[in-house]
Amino acid sequence: MQNYFGFNSFRPLQRESIEAIINKKDLLTILPTGGGKSLCYQLPALYFEGQVTVVISPLIALINDQVINLGLNNIKADKLTSELNNEEISEVYRKLNNKELSLLYVSPERANMESFKALLRQVDVSFIVIDEAHCVSEWGHEFRPDYRKLHFLKEEFPHIPIAAFTATATCKVADDIVSALKLDNPTRLKGSFFRDNLILNVKKRVANGRKELVNFLKNYDDESGIIYTFTRKETEEIASFLQSRGFNALAYHAGLKSEIRKENQDKFIRDETKIIVATIAFGMGIDKSNVRFVVHMDLPKSMESYYQEIGRAGRDGLKSECLLLYAMGDVVKKSELMNSIEDEVYKNFAKNKIEELYNYANSRQCRHQAVTGYFEESLIECENLCDNCQKEAVEEIDITQEARMLLSTIYRSGQNFGSAHIVDVIKGSKNKKVIENGHDRLSVYGIGKEISKDSWGLVIDKLFEKKAVKRGDFRQLMLTSFGANVLKGKQNIYADVDIFEEVAKEISLDKEHEIKDENFEALREVRAELASQKGVPAYVVFSDATLKEIAKKLPCDEESFLDINGVGKVKLERYGEVFMNKVKELKQ
Ligand code: ADP
């Protein structure tokens, strides 16, 4: 490591990854951007002398950079990509046959070709690396169909170990990578996602956000930073706006002529340009360590992208700052673009991802805790490394009742509808969809008409933030187990008074509309069913008073059922079992 790379010690999980590879085990390592994944396979590639390590990597630009950098460290590496002509390809084959290469980089398209399989049979391969392995998973954020076909590697070459690396994978994505690549009992390593040198700030954008941007940049005189925008046009507009204000900024996007793009990138890397205003096309594989800030002018498309993009700040470990400016309109704009995705489930999945980020932006939770929590890592709080932890504690109000109204509406309409419909039902709208579904007959219909649509929207945001609701595959709202507890009255929901000021006023107006007791409602349905079966009025089965007592005490054995006022032996025998079954269900 010292000879070739000049490093004195390992970073977290590098040693463990390298040991797994040297022991010929399959491996999945998840290390955040900047964590040092390349070393994990480049070092063992040197260890297996006389053999070649094959690296499958999704971007030609990344491949080119790596091959050049390795060459500079005297490590023999080459590539097979669509950019090469036949002569160049023959030269690579010649080097392989003469055992002159330690590493061979291959694009996924090439890896799926028959000629590549023939090559794997012919040369002595130490192990295969799948870089950016989240591209394997449809549940990741950069799905690549060519990556998903790579299971042939294990099927046809089971003796060659595979080492997969990614910076961003939830457990679901990690499991998917393991099964899609058919990894054989792999060593699984996961680094911490907490970047303790990043300060995370999030603000609602006012108009086009230029004012906030300039105010922010004033703190970073002569420092390097990246500003991400959504469209190519915006990169140019913001770059020239900044130039007119005396900032040293250039634009970067995939639509620029490649020479200009390269020139702008090089100027940034060499510190001749301090600020680069870019679309997300910028950044992959760029190893500039002194980026002091990253600004997002609108919401990134997912938490994974956000994490990757902010991860370009502070790679040298020094304090760096990230600012995310956002507005609700960003979600609408991006969701509309996603309408062109044909696969319904994938489309909704993509929409859910952007909405998750909106909820993150809107939330009062510690930002670092929210980000690491997204990757299933639990963090206490960040100690003043984010805007939310820096804020003074704010007064909270109890919105449990409103939350329960909403949860109850979601539950009673069968957990099959989106937010707009739920709000329509709760507000007692006569909308066609409400009537057609018979939702005007639900007990919750119109229970929240005094509260405005916008305020209900805020309550829904809060329920998302608190993870009381989630989206299903068709974007329908569904209760989580926490949401079910809130509905049953076992948990409360609080919100900050300043955000909920308006809601709070409306809530006080609406207090007389008490939410119906869920248990009582459920038991009432059982009673109605029994009554209609026996052809008797409902009160003959049990009076409301008896039913209320059952709802409160929830008796589930004969003795306690008999204790209820209005329950005698005869009624116990006739109806006891049915009601107690329901009670057991309610208690779960
Ligand atoms: P990743 O691919 O995980 O984003 P890289 O492999 O590009 O990260 O490494 C990020 C930076 O950290 C690079 O500049 C690399 O040279 C440096 N680096 C990697 N491992 C070490 C180490 N053990 N000690 C010091 N620097 C390291």
XYZ file of C-alpha atoms and ligand atoms in Angstrom:
615
model
C 0.000 0.000 0.000
C 2.807 2.383 0.813
C 4.768 1.605 -2.329
C 1.990 1.970 -4.806
C -0.560 4.218 -3.132
C 1.446 6.096 -0.515
C -1.046 5.486 2.308
C 0.073 4.603 5.829
C -3.060 3.113 7.253
C -6.382 1.659 6.216
C -9.623 3.515 6.333
C -12.596 1.774 7.966
C -13.503 -1.544 6.322
C -10.716 -1.425 3.745
C -8.711 -4.088 5.569
C -11.752 -6.327 6.035
C -12.708 -5.980 2.360
C -9.191 -6.788 1.210
C -8.994 -9.809 3.517
C -12.241 -11.208 2.136
C -10.941 -10.866 -1.419
C -7.600 -12.456 -0.588
C -9.454 -15.338 1.042
C -11.368 -15.842 -2.245
C -14.724 -14.996 -0.718
C -17.548 -13.189 -2.471
C -17.972 -9.704 -1.030
C -20.419 -6.835 -0.859
C -18.969 -3.648 0.625
C -21.067 -0.541 1.142
C -18.852 2.458 1.819
C -19.945 6.058 1.440
C -18.565 8.207 -1.365
C -14.996 9.126 -0.534
C -14.674 6.129 1.787
C -11.919 4.623 -0.345
C -13.547 1.765 -2.233
C -11.030 1.703 -5.078
C -8.169 0.682 -2.811
C -10.233 -2.289 -1.572
C -9.846 -3.992 -4.941
C -6.825 -2.302 -6.480
C -4.531 -3.457 -3.694
C -5.547 -7.161 -3.828
C -5.344 -6.963 -7.627
C -1.599 -6.477 -7.108
C -1.419 -9.289 -4.590
C -2.580 -11.878 -7.145
C 0.526 -11.693 -9.290
C 0.254 -13.122 -12.791
C -3.529 -12.935 -12.697
C -5.802 -10.152 -13.837
C -8.627 -8.495 -11.878
C -11.647 -7.576 -13.992
C -13.537 -4.431 -12.942
C -17.014 -3.811 -14.328
C -17.797 -0.122 -14.058
C -20.791 1.769 -15.463
C -19.249 4.952 -16.819
C -16.614 5.235 -19.505
C -15.447 8.554 -18.025
C -14.865 6.829 -14.696
C -13.038 3.949 -16.358
C -10.752 6.323 -18.252
C -9.898 8.257 -15.091
C -9.107 5.119 -13.145
C -6.895 3.629 -15.843
C -4.922 6.873 -16.133
C -4.545 7.227 -12.352
C -3.380 3.646 -11.963
C -0.827 4.175 -14.747
C 0.528 7.155 -12.802
C 1.039 4.846 -9.814
C 2.873 2.310 -11.997
C 0.025 -0.160 -11.841
C -0.668 -1.919 -15.119
C -4.271 -1.394 -16.057
C -6.233 -1.196 -19.277
C -9.822 -1.152 -20.481
C -12.297 -2.668 -22.919
C -14.973 -0.138 -23.847
C -16.943 0.853 -26.923
C -14.507 3.721 -27.522
C -11.717 1.385 -28.659
C -11.055 0.429 -32.269
C -10.125 -3.104 -33.342
C -6.437 -2.432 -33.239
C -6.619 -1.117 -29.679
C -8.698 -4.120 -28.646
C -6.088 -6.525 -30.083
C -3.437 -4.686 -28.120
C -5.385 -5.204 -24.880
C -5.740 -8.909 -25.717
C -2.046 -9.146 -26.375
C -1.247 -7.641 -22.978
C -3.695 -10.018 -21.318
C -2.176 -13.054 -22.982
C 1.289 -11.960 -21.893
C 0.039 -11.514 -18.319
C 1.013 -7.858 -18.448
C -2.107 -6.449 -16.804
C -3.104 -6.331 -13.142
C -6.472 -4.732 -13.798
C -8.850 -4.754 -16.744
C -11.795 -2.307 -16.712
C -14.858 -3.309 -18.706
C -18.156 -1.531 -19.366
C -21.291 -3.562 -18.534
C -22.338 -3.642 -22.203
C -19.018 -5.281 -23.105
C -19.220 -7.639 -20.158
C -22.443 -9.069 -21.556
C -20.909 -9.876 -24.949
C -20.019 -13.424 -25.971
C -16.453 -12.300 -26.721
C -16.021 -11.311 -23.068
C -17.187 -14.728 -21.857
C -14.651 -16.308 -24.195
C -12.021 -14.036 -22.696
C -12.911 -15.113 -19.154
C -12.343 -18.726 -20.230
C -9.021 -17.904 -21.762
C -7.246 -15.714 -19.188
C -6.462 -16.299 -15.535
C -8.834 -14.015 -13.594
C -8.201 -13.474 -9.860
C -11.592 -11.900 -9.068
C -14.275 -9.771 -10.644
C -15.241 -6.382 -9.252
C -18.706 -4.939 -9.745
C -18.315 -1.224 -9.096
C -21.391 0.960 -8.407
C -23.254 -2.274 -7.697
C -26.519 -0.490 -6.819
C -27.049 -0.248 -10.596
C -27.966 -3.964 -10.377
C -31.083 -3.228 -8.388
C -34.368 -1.907 -9.661
C -34.828 -0.552 -6.153
C -31.633 1.456 -6.324
C -31.578 4.862 -7.925
C -29.589 4.234 -11.079
C -30.868 0.935 -12.397
C -28.968 -0.398 -15.405
C -30.495 -3.410 -17.193
C -27.042 -4.519 -18.388
C -25.982 -4.784 -14.770
C -28.868 -7.030 -13.890
C -27.751 -9.581 -16.485
C -24.420 -10.043 -14.722
C -25.719 -13.095 -12.857
C -24.209 -15.079 -15.742
C -20.831 -14.512 -14.087
C -21.621 -16.747 -11.117
C -23.615 -19.185 -13.233
C -20.874 -19.756 -15.799
C -17.780 -18.952 -13.745
C -18.631 -20.040 -10.202
C -14.961 -20.415 -9.285
C -14.190 -16.697 -9.827
C -14.986 -14.656 -6.678
C -16.994 -11.470 -7.064
C -16.476 -8.300 -5.033
C -19.320 -5.793 -5.327
C -19.016 -2.180 -4.148
C -21.481 0.639 -3.786
C -21.821 3.892 -1.867
C -25.545 3.858 -1.451
C -27.642 0.863 -0.635
C -30.477 0.333 1.785
C -30.818 -3.219 3.150
C -33.420 -3.941 0.499
C -31.055 -2.886 -2.284
C -28.144 -4.759 -0.693
C -30.208 -7.968 -0.531
C -31.245 -7.461 -4.117
C -27.599 -7.057 -5.215
C -26.634 -10.295 -3.455
C -29.449 -12.288 -4.995
C -29.363 -10.719 -8.476
C -25.626 -11.406 -8.783
C -26.068 -14.831 -7.134
C -23.224 -14.092 -4.725
C -22.175 -17.164 -2.788
C -22.471 -16.569 0.966
C -20.702 -13.219 0.620
C -18.911 -11.267 3.328
C -21.095 -8.197 3.796
C -19.558 -4.989 5.099
C -21.242 -1.680 5.636
C -19.507 1.547 6.600
C -21.028 4.424 8.495
C -23.000 6.947 6.493
C -22.413 9.703 9.014
C -20.238 12.435 7.523
C -19.221 14.326 10.608
C -17.443 17.105 8.753
C -20.511 18.155 6.755
C -22.886 20.827 7.983
C -26.315 20.227 6.508
C -28.701 23.110 5.955
C -32.084 23.037 4.260
C -34.235 26.062 3.440
C -37.460 26.760 1.628
C -36.547 28.528 -1.590
C -37.916 32.013 -2.049
C -38.679 32.688 -5.737
C -35.685 31.461 -7.757
C -33.403 31.316 -4.749
C -30.758 33.723 -6.071
C -30.806 35.897 -2.956
C -30.239 32.953 -0.622
C -27.502 31.711 -2.928
C -25.592 34.983 -2.907
C -25.929 35.298 0.864
C -24.589 31.801 1.272
C -21.666 32.334 -1.115
C -20.594 35.462 0.740
C -19.280 33.159 3.476
C -17.123 31.264 1.007
C -14.913 33.856 -0.568
C -12.294 32.159 -2.706
C -13.337 28.616 -1.756
C -14.326 25.796 -4.117
C -17.882 24.600 -4.372
C -20.505 22.928 -6.562
C -23.985 24.291 -7.241
C -26.436 21.708 -8.553
C -29.408 22.790 -10.636
C -32.154 20.817 -12.308
C -31.862 21.911 -15.946
C -29.041 22.720 -18.318
C -30.515 26.143 -18.937
C -30.415 26.966 -15.243
C -26.752 26.029 -14.960
C -25.914 28.647 -17.588
C -28.262 31.259 -16.179
C -26.966 30.894 -12.650
C -23.338 30.806 -13.800
C -23.735 34.083 -15.711
C -25.726 35.609 -12.860
C -22.873 34.772 -10.488
C -20.262 36.058 -12.923
C -22.170 39.353 -13.110
C -21.936 39.540 -9.330
C -18.200 39.045 -9.426
C -18.075 35.347 -8.534
C -15.642 33.063 -10.288
C -18.159 30.548 -11.701
C -18.574 28.318 -14.766
C -21.364 26.077 -16.032
C -21.183 22.336 -16.660
C -23.786 20.100 -18.290
C -24.002 17.255 -20.765
C -25.219 19.574 -23.542
C -21.987 21.578 -23.679
C -19.421 20.768 -26.370
C -17.135 18.134 -24.950
C -14.019 20.366 -25.168
C -15.748 23.135 -23.210
C -17.081 20.678 -20.676
C -13.657 19.207 -20.185
C -12.076 22.643 -19.982
C -14.545 23.831 -17.351
C -14.075 20.673 -15.325
C -10.287 20.924 -15.503
C -10.365 24.584 -14.467
C -12.424 23.629 -11.440
C -10.136 20.760 -10.534
C -7.084 22.984 -10.862
C -8.743 25.677 -8.699
C -8.743 28.214 -11.531
C -12.524 28.321 -11.292
C -13.919 28.365 -7.816
C -17.547 27.545 -8.463
C -19.030 25.065 -10.878
C -22.755 25.300 -11.596
C -23.793 21.900 -12.866
C -26.501 19.389 -13.550
C -26.099 16.037 -11.856
C -23.997 14.990 -14.882
C -21.127 16.541 -12.937
C -19.259 14.872 -10.163
C -19.120 11.126 -10.848
C -15.559 10.029 -10.418
C -14.246 13.507 -9.700
C -11.863 13.287 -6.813
C -11.417 16.895 -5.773
C -10.777 16.911 -2.088
C -11.144 20.606 -1.217
C -14.786 21.175 -2.218
C -15.950 23.364 0.690
C -19.631 23.578 -0.209
C -22.381 21.946 -2.235
C -25.593 23.844 -2.936
C -28.732 22.261 -4.384
C -30.983 24.820 -6.030
C -33.863 22.332 -5.926
C -34.691 18.871 -4.649
C -32.508 16.007 -5.903
C -34.397 13.016 -7.214
C -33.795 10.734 -4.253
C -32.050 10.470 -0.903
C -29.399 8.338 -2.612
C -28.608 11.101 -5.120
C -28.628 13.758 -2.414
C -26.220 11.730 -0.312
C -23.906 11.138 -3.235
C -23.942 14.772 -4.274
C -23.324 16.251 -0.818
C -20.630 13.592 -0.423
C -18.525 15.524 -2.922
C -17.952 18.167 -0.269
C -15.202 17.790 2.306
C -13.462 14.691 1.029
C -10.337 15.954 2.768
C -12.141 15.636 6.082
C -12.314 19.401 6.718
C -15.558 21.142 7.656
C -17.736 21.797 4.630
C -21.266 23.005 4.207
C -24.256 21.820 2.203
C -27.314 23.893 1.451
C -30.489 22.492 -0.038
C -33.066 24.974 -1.329
C -36.447 23.486 -2.090
C -40.104 24.138 -2.801
C -43.173 21.920 -3.116
C -43.185 22.777 -6.839
C -39.975 20.734 -7.268
C -41.880 17.585 -6.409
C -44.670 18.435 -8.832
C -42.223 19.288 -11.642
C -40.217 16.114 -11.211
C -43.242 13.884 -10.759
C -44.588 15.155 -14.062
C -41.361 14.179 -15.777
C -41.659 10.738 -14.280
C -45.003 10.262 -15.993
C -43.049 9.241 -19.073
C -41.763 6.114 -17.307
C -43.790 3.220 -18.715
C -43.502 0.685 -15.933
C -46.229 1.699 -13.508
C -44.587 0.284 -10.381
C -41.214 1.805 -11.208
C -42.804 5.137 -12.005
C -44.529 5.244 -8.637
C -41.364 4.118 -6.950
C -39.504 7.059 -8.496
C -42.256 9.444 -7.411
C -42.121 8.108 -3.874
C -38.372 8.714 -3.811
C -38.668 12.402 -4.583
C -41.485 12.751 -2.106
C -39.297 11.137 0.560
C -36.773 13.855 -0.057
C -39.417 16.539 0.217
C -40.399 15.099 3.575
C -36.773 15.150 4.624
C -36.468 18.803 3.618
C -39.651 19.712 5.414
C -38.843 17.898 8.601
C -37.548 19.166 11.933
C -35.592 16.005 12.629
C -31.792 16.117 12.905
C -30.644 16.034 9.257
C -27.748 13.661 9.856
C -30.049 11.373 11.783
C -32.550 11.423 8.915
C -29.907 10.735 6.253
C -28.178 7.933 8.126
C -31.589 6.597 9.177
C -32.527 6.321 5.519
C -29.624 3.903 5.122
C -30.795 2.026 8.218
C -28.105 3.333 10.495
C -29.102 4.777 13.824
C -27.466 7.952 14.987
C -28.287 9.843 18.139
C -28.103 13.489 17.140
C -25.445 15.320 15.232
C -24.520 17.950 17.832
C -25.081 21.131 15.921
C -23.976 19.959 12.513
C -27.357 20.725 10.985
C -29.846 23.558 10.886
C -32.441 21.615 12.843
C -30.087 20.859 15.729
C -28.903 24.466 15.758
C -32.424 25.844 16.106
C -33.784 26.760 19.494
C -36.343 24.295 20.748
C -39.763 25.368 19.538
C -43.082 25.026 21.215
C -45.075 22.016 20.087
C -48.769 21.321 19.854
C -50.535 18.023 20.047
C -52.092 17.112 16.712
C -52.909 13.520 17.623
C -56.586 14.039 17.118
C -56.181 15.362 13.570
C -53.637 12.650 12.841
C -56.162 10.054 13.976
C -58.857 11.548 11.774
C -56.584 11.159 8.792
C -55.331 7.713 9.722
C -58.873 6.586 10.275
C -59.901 7.892 6.844
C -56.993 6.100 5.225
C -57.860 2.898 7.061
C -61.593 3.016 6.460
C -61.246 3.675 2.745
C -59.196 0.477 2.491
C -55.626 1.933 2.284
C -56.022 2.150 -1.448
C -56.060 5.876 -2.195
C -53.683 8.822 -2.533
C -53.570 11.976 -0.427
C -55.898 14.078 -2.587
C -58.700 11.539 -2.268
C -58.207 11.094 1.472
C -58.453 14.852 1.965
C -61.583 14.912 -0.212
C -63.238 12.289 1.980
C -62.263 13.931 5.238
C -63.534 17.282 3.977
C -66.804 15.784 2.792
C -66.299 16.542 -0.907
C -68.989 15.485 -3.376
C -66.313 14.650 -5.900
C -67.237 11.844 -8.330
C -64.508 9.521 -7.108
C -65.714 9.907 -3.516
C -69.315 9.105 -4.430
C -68.434 6.266 -6.814
C -66.446 4.531 -4.119
C -69.231 4.992 -1.597
C -66.877 6.977 0.626
C -69.601 9.472 1.415
C -71.102 6.696 3.521
C -68.014 6.209 5.673
C -68.238 7.395 9.275
C -65.221 9.631 8.643
C -66.804 11.428 5.704
C -66.680 15.173 6.342
C -65.290 14.899 9.891
C -62.573 17.422 9.057
C -64.403 19.945 6.960
C -63.472 22.892 9.171
C -59.789 22.394 8.478
C -58.436 23.668 5.161
C -56.973 21.445 2.463
C -53.544 23.033 2.918
C -53.596 22.261 6.610
C -54.568 18.675 5.957
C -51.608 18.603 3.572
C -49.354 19.666 6.446
C -50.777 16.973 8.686
C -50.073 14.395 5.975
C -46.482 15.710 5.673
C -46.123 15.294 9.426
C -47.455 11.743 9.286
C -44.845 10.932 6.652
C -42.119 12.569 8.679
C -43.074 10.583 11.750
C -43.343 7.448 9.629
C -46.973 6.909 10.585
C -47.883 6.462 6.922
C -46.054 5.156 3.883
C -46.753 4.858 0.170
C -47.664 1.572 -1.484
C -46.671 0.512 -4.990
C -49.531 2.496 -6.456
C -48.741 5.552 -4.344
C -51.678 4.814 -2.079
C -51.354 5.916 1.540
C -50.987 3.086 4.000
C -50.604 2.876 7.767
C -47.321 1.731 9.262
C -47.351 -0.123 12.562
C -46.576 3.182 14.287
C -49.547 4.760 12.464
C -51.770 1.923 13.657
C -50.684 2.665 17.230
C -51.524 6.339 16.832
C -54.916 5.366 15.505
C -55.511 3.093 18.480
C -54.637 5.982 20.797
C -51.420 4.379 22.027
C -49.091 7.073 20.645
C -49.338 10.830 20.181
C -48.177 13.095 17.382
C -46.759 16.575 18.018
C -45.891 19.346 15.603
C -44.025 22.629 15.829
C -46.307 25.520 16.600
C -44.755 27.873 14.045
C -45.421 25.584 11.081
C -48.788 24.595 12.451
C -49.940 28.074 13.468
C -52.743 28.148 10.933
C -53.649 24.536 11.542
C -53.730 25.222 15.252
C -56.337 27.950 14.802
C -58.468 25.698 12.663
C -58.043 22.837 15.083
C -59.400 24.885 17.954
C -62.442 25.658 15.817
C -62.889 22.032 15.069
C -62.514 20.597 18.539
C -66.182 19.755 18.895
C -65.900 17.240 16.078
C -64.552 14.448 18.235
C -63.122 11.556 16.350
C -65.119 8.388 16.638
C -63.691 5.680 18.802
C -62.098 3.179 16.437
C -62.774 0.171 18.656
C -66.360 1.166 19.105
C -66.765 1.587 15.352
C -65.296 -1.832 14.666
C -67.547 -3.480 17.240
C -70.513 -1.609 15.855
C -69.847 -3.202 12.481
C -69.844 -6.647 14.109
C -73.105 -5.796 15.848
C -74.716 -4.603 12.596
C -73.695 -7.798 10.852
C -75.076 -10.013 13.616
C -78.286 -7.986 13.764
C -78.902 -8.300 10.079
C -78.164 -12.052 10.165
C -80.704 -12.548 12.942
C -83.122 -9.997 11.470
C -83.282 -7.957 14.672
C -82.530 -4.286 15.411
C -78.929 -3.621 16.428
C -79.736 -2.534 19.984
C -81.294 -5.923 20.636
C -77.877 -7.500 20.242
C -76.194 -5.020 22.589
C -77.050 -1.462 23.532
C -74.639 1.336 22.670
C -73.709 1.612 26.344
C -72.747 -2.066 26.490
C -70.844 -1.793 23.246
C -68.952 1.261 24.547
C -67.953 -0.635 27.648
C -66.730 -3.561 25.532
C -64.796 -1.090 23.368
C -63.176 0.386 26.456
C -62.380 -2.745 28.431
C -61.754 -5.067 25.498
C -62.579 -8.300 27.348
C -61.346 -11.394 25.603
C -62.268 -14.226 27.951
C -65.686 -15.353 29.094
C -65.306 -14.177 32.653
C -64.411 -10.609 31.820
C -66.981 -10.520 29.051
C -69.666 -11.453 31.599
C -68.522 -8.552 33.758
C -69.727 -6.053 31.165
C -72.966 -4.335 31.978
C -75.709 -5.748 29.787
C -74.045 -9.102 29.101
C -75.804 -12.128 30.600
C -75.190 -15.849 30.110
C -77.559 -16.036 27.127
C -75.940 -13.144 25.289
C -72.529 -14.520 26.134
C -73.428 -17.818 24.492
C -75.078 -16.191 21.512
C -72.662 -13.441 20.689
C -69.656 -13.806 22.970
C -67.399 -15.661 20.590
C -67.861 -13.341 17.619
C -67.251 -10.236 19.705
C -64.292 -11.694 21.539
C -62.689 -12.657 18.229
C -62.994 -9.050 17.127
C -61.614 -7.840 20.455
C -58.566 -10.065 20.028
C -58.024 -8.585 16.592
C -58.292 -5.043 17.955
C -55.811 -5.795 20.691
C -53.087 -6.817 18.220
P -14.828 6.049 -3.247
O -14.625 5.271 -4.517
O -15.238 5.201 -2.089
O -15.697 7.267 -3.410
P -12.060 6.595 -3.566
O -11.592 5.204 -3.741
O -12.133 7.472 -4.765
O -13.441 6.634 -2.818
O -11.169 7.276 -2.443
C -11.428 8.569 -1.983
C -10.159 9.300 -1.634
O -9.572 8.736 -0.474
C -9.101 9.227 -2.704
O -8.502 10.498 -2.796
C -8.126 8.189 -2.199
O -6.843 8.412 -2.723
C -8.202 8.411 -0.697
N -7.882 7.196 0.090
C -8.379 5.959 -0.078
N -7.899 5.099 0.853
C -7.073 5.823 1.655
C -6.273 5.513 2.799
N -6.221 4.282 3.320
N -5.559 6.521 3.343
C -5.609 7.772 2.823
N -6.328 8.122 1.755
C -7.061 7.173 1.158
